[in-house]
Tab-separated table of C-alpha atoms in Angstrom:
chain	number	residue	atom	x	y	z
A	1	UNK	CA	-30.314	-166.676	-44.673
A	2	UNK	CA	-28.138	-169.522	-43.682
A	3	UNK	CA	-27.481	-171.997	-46.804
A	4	UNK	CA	-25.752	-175.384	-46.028
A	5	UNK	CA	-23.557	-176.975	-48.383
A	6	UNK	CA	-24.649	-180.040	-50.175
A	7	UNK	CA	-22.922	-182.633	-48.362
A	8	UNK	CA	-24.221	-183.107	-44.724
A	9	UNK	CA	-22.711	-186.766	-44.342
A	10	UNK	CA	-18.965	-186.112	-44.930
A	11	UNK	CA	-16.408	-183.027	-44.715
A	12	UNK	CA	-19.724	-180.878	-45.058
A	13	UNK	CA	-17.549	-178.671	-47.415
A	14	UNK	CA	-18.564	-176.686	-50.511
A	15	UNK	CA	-17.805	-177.894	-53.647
A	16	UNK	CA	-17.803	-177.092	-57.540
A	17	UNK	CA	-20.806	-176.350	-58.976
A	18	UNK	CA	-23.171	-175.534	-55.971
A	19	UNK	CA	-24.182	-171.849	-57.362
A	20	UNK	CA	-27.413	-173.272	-59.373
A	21	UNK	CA	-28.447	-174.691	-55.746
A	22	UNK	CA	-27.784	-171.785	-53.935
A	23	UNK	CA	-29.490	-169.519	-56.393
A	24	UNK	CA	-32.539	-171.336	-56.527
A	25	UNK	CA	-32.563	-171.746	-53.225
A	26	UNK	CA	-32.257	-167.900	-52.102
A	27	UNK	CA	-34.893	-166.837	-55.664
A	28	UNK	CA	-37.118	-168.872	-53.274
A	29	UNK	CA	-36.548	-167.720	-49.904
A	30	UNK	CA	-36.661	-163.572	-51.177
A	31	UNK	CA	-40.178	-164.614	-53.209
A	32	UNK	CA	-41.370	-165.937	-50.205
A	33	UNK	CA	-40.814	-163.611	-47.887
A	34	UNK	CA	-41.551	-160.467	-50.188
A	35	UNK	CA	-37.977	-160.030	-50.443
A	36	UNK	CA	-37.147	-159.442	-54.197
A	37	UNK	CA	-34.880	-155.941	-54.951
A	38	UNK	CA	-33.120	-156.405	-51.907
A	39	UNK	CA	-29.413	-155.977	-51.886
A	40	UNK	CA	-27.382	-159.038	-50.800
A	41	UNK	CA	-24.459	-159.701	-48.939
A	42	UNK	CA	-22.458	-163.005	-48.731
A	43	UNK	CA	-20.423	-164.166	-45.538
A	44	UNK	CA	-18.869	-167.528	-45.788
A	45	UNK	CA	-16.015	-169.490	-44.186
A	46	UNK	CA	-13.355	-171.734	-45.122
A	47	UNK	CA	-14.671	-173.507	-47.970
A	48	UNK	CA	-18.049	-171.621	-47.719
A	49	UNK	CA	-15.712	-168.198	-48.331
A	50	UNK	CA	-13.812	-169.894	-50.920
A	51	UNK	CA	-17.524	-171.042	-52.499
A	52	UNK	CA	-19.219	-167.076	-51.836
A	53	UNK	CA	-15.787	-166.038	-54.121
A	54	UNK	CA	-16.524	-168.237	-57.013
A	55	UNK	CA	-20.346	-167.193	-56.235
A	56	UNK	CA	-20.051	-163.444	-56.440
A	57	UNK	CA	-18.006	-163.803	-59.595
A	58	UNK	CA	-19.757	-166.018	-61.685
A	59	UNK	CA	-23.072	-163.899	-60.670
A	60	UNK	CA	-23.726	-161.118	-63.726
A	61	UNK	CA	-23.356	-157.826	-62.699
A	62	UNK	CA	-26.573	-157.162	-62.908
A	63	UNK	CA	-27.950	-159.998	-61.704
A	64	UNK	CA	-30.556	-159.545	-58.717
A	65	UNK	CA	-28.388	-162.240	-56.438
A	66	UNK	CA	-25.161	-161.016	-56.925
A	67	UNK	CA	-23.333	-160.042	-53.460
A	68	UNK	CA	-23.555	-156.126	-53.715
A	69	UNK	CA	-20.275	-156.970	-50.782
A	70	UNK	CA	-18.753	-159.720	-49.219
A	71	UNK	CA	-16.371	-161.505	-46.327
A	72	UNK	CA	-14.384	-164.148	-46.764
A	73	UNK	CA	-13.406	-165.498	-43.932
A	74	UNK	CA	-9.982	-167.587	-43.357
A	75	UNK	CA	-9.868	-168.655	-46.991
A	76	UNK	CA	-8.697	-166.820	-50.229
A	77	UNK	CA	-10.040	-166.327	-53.248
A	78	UNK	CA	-9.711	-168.552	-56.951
A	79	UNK	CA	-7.333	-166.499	-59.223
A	80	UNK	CA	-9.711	-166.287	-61.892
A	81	UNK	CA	-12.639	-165.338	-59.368
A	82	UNK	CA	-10.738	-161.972	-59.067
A	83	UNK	CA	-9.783	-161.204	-62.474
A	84	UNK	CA	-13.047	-160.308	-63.439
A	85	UNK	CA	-14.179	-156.876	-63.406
A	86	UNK	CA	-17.349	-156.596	-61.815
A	87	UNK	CA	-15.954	-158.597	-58.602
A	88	UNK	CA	-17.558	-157.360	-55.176
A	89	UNK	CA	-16.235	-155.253	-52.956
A	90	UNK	CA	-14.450	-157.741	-50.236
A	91	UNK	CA	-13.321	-158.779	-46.906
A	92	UNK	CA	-10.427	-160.717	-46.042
A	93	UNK	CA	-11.217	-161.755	-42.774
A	94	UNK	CA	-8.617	-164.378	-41.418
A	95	UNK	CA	-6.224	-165.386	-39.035
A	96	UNK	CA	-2.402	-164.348	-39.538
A	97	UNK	CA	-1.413	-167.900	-37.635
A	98	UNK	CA	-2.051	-169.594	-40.276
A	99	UNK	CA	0.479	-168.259	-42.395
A	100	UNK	CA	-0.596	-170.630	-45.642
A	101	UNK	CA	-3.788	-168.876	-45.532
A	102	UNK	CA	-2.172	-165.291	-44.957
A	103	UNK	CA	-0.108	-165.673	-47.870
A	104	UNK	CA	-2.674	-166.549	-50.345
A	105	UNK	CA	-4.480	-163.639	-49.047
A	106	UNK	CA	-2.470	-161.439	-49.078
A	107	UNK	CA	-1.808	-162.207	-53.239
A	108	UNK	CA	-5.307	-161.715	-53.594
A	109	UNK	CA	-5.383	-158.436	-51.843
A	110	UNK	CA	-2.392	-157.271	-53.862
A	111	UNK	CA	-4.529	-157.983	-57.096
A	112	UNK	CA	-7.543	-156.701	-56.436
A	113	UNK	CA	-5.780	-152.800	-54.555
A	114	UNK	CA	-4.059	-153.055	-58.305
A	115	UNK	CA	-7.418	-152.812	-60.224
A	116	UNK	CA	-8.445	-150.108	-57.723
A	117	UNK	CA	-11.422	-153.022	-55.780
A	118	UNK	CA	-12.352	-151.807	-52.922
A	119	UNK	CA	-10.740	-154.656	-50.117
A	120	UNK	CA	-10.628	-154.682	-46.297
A	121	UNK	CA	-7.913	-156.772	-44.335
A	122	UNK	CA	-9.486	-158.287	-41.085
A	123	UNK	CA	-7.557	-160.041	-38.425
A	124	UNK	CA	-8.353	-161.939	-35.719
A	125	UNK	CA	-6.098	-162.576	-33.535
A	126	UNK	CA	-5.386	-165.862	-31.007
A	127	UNK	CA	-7.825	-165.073	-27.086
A	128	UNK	CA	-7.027	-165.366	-23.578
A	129	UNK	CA	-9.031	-167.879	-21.738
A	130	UNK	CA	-10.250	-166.494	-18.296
A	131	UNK	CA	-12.012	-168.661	-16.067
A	132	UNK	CA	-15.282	-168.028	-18.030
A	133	UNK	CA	-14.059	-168.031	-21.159
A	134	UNK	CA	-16.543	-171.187	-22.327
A	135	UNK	CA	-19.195	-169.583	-20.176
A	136	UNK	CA	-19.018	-166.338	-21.569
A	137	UNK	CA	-19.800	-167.611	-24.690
A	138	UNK	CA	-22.732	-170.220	-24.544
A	139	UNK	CA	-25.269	-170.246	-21.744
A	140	UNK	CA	-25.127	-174.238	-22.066
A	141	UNK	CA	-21.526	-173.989	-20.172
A	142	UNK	CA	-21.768	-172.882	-16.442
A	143	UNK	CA	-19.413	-170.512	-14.826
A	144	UNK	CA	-18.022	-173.482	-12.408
A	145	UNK	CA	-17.841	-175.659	-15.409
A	146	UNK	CA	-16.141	-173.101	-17.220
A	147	UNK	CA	-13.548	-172.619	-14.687
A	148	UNK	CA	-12.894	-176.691	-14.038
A	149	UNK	CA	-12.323	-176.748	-17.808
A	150	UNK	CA	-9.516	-173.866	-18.059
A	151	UNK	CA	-8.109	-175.131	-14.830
A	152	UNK	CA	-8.020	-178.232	-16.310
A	153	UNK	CA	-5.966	-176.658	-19.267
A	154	UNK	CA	-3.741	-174.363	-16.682
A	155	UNK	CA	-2.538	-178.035	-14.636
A	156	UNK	CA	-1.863	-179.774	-17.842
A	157	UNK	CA	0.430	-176.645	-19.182
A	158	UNK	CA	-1.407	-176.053	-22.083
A	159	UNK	CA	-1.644	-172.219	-21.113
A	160	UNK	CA	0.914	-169.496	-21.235
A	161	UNK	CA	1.220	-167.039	-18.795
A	162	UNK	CA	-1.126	-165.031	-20.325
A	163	UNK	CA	-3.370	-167.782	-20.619
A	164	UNK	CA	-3.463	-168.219	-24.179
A	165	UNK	CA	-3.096	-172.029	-25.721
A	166	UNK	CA	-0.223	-173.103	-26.533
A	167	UNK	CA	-1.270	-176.208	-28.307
A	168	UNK	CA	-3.437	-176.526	-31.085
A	169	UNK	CA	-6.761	-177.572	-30.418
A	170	UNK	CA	-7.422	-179.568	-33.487
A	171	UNK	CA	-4.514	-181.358	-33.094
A	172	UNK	CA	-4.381	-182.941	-29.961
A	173	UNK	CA	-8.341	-182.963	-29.936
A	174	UNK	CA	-7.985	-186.390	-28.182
A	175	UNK	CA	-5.761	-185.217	-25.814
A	176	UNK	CA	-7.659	-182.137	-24.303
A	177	UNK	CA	-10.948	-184.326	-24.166
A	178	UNK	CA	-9.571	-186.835	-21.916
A	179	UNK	CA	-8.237	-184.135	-20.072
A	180	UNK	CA	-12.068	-182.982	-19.537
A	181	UNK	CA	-13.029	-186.727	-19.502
A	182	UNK	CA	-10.853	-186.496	-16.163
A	183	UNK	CA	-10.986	-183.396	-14.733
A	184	UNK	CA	-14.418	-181.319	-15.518
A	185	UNK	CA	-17.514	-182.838	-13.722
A	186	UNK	CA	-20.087	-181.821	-16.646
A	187	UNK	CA	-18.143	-183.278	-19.148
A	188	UNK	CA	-17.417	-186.363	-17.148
A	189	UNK	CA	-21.167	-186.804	-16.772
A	190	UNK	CA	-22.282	-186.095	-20.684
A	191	UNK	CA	-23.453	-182.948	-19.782
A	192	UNK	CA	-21.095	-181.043	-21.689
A	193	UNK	CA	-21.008	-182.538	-25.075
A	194	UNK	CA	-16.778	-182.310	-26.590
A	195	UNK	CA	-17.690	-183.556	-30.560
A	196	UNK	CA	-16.205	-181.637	-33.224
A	197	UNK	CA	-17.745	-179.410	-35.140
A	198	UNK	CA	-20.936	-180.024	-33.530
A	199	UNK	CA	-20.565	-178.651	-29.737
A	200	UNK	CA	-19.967	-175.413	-28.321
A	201	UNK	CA	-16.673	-176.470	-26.587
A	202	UNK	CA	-14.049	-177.602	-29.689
A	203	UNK	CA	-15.086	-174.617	-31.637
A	204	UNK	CA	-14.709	-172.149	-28.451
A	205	UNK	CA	-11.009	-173.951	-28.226
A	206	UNK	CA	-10.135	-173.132	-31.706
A	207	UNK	CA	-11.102	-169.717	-32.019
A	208	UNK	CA	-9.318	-168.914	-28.790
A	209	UNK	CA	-6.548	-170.763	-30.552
A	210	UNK	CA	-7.006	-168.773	-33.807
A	211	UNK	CA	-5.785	-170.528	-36.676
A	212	UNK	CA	-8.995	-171.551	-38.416
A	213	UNK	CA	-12.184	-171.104	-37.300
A	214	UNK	CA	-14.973	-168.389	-37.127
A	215	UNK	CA	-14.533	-165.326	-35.192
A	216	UNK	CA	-15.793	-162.138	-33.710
A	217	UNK	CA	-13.309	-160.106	-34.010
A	218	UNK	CA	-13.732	-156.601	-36.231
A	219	UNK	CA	-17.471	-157.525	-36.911
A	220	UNK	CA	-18.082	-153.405	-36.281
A	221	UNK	CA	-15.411	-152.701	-38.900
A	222	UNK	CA	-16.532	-155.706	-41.200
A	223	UNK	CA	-20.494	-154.812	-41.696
A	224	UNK	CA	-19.779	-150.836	-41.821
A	225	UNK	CA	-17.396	-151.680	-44.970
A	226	UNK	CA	-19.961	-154.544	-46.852
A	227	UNK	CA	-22.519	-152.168	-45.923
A	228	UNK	CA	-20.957	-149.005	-47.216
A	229	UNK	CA	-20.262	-150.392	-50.301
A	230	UNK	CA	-23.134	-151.789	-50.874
A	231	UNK	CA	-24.709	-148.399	-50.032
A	232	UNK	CA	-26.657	-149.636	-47.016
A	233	UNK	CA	-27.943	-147.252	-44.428
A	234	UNK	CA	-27.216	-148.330	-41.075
């Protein structure tokens, strides 16, 4: 089940006071599709991991929608999220770029191995970008596209040697898209769509980039720890 946060018009971020939403929301979803007993398990990102924190510990232990596990995924957890003692076992899935991030994680990690929680550290690190990187990843992207695109990114030097960015996506957003504007004959034509956080192409950029965005990384190691703990056969 994939549950949106309440604002769809600006940051689209989660915010205080969205668990009555969410709970109502999933009570329905689990009646409806003869799902009641099941265990849970949470997943969020950025403020949606932040939010599944907050979620899993204001949730009574016994309550039937409490995360039996969860990931949080490049975002920490509130102080007093952690403190309590029924808190889930947790992953800390993140990227170590973003050093902020890795610090407030690693606090949290530190408190919850000192009350004995059962806590996985995830990382996921920056990726290469062959010539079919975007390709490789969304059938919407050709294999010649694909390649005009990192070629694009190889003659304007924003690869290493070892073809990993060097410049952060995000922040010089306008800068790679006239690049493509330019250079990549999809993109040129509107075939290839570049608008944050709705296309394939930014979000490809910025987890090859690594600093904050979802990732693949560890998924194997991830779901065989939430679903261990939350004594799930496989």
């Amino acid at each position: 089940v994939a549950v949106s946060s309440a604002d769809r018009e600006g940051s689209r971020c989660w915010m205080v006071g969205e668990d009555e939403r969410v709970v109502y929301a999933l009570s329905k979803i689990m009646e409806k599709e003869g799902l009641e007993g099941k265990k849970l398990l949470a997943i969020g990102a950025s403020s949606g991991g932040y939010f599944i924190g907050n979620f899993a510990a204001a949730m009574p232990a016994k309550h039937p929608l409490k995360p039996k596990s969860a990931a949080v995924m490049i975002m920490g957890v509130a102080d007093n999220a952690i403190s309590i003692p029924h808190f889930p076992p947790v992953v800390f899935w993140h990227m170590p770029r973003d050093t902020q991030t890795a610090g407030w994680i690693e606090k949290d990690i530190s408190l919850l191995k000192k009350k004995y929680f059962p806590v996985l550290e995830q990382h996921c690190k920056p990726l290469p970008l062959p010539e079919t990187y975007f390709s490789d990843w969304t059938e919407t992207i050709s294999p010649s596209a694909s390649a005009e695109m990192v070629a694009a990114l190889r003659g304007a030097k924003w690869l290493d040697d070892k073809s990993f960015l060097k410049l952060d996506p995000r922040i010089y957003g306008r800068e790679w898209r006239h690049l493509f504007d330019n250079k990549v004959a999809d993109v040129k034509s509107g075939k290839i769509k570049t608008k944050a956080d709705k296309n394939a192409v930014p979000e490809l950029l910025n987890m090859a980039f690594a600093q904050h965005s979802w990732c693949l990384e560890g998924l194997d190691n991830v779901m065989a720890f939430m679903l261990k703990h939350a004594e799930i056969e496989e």
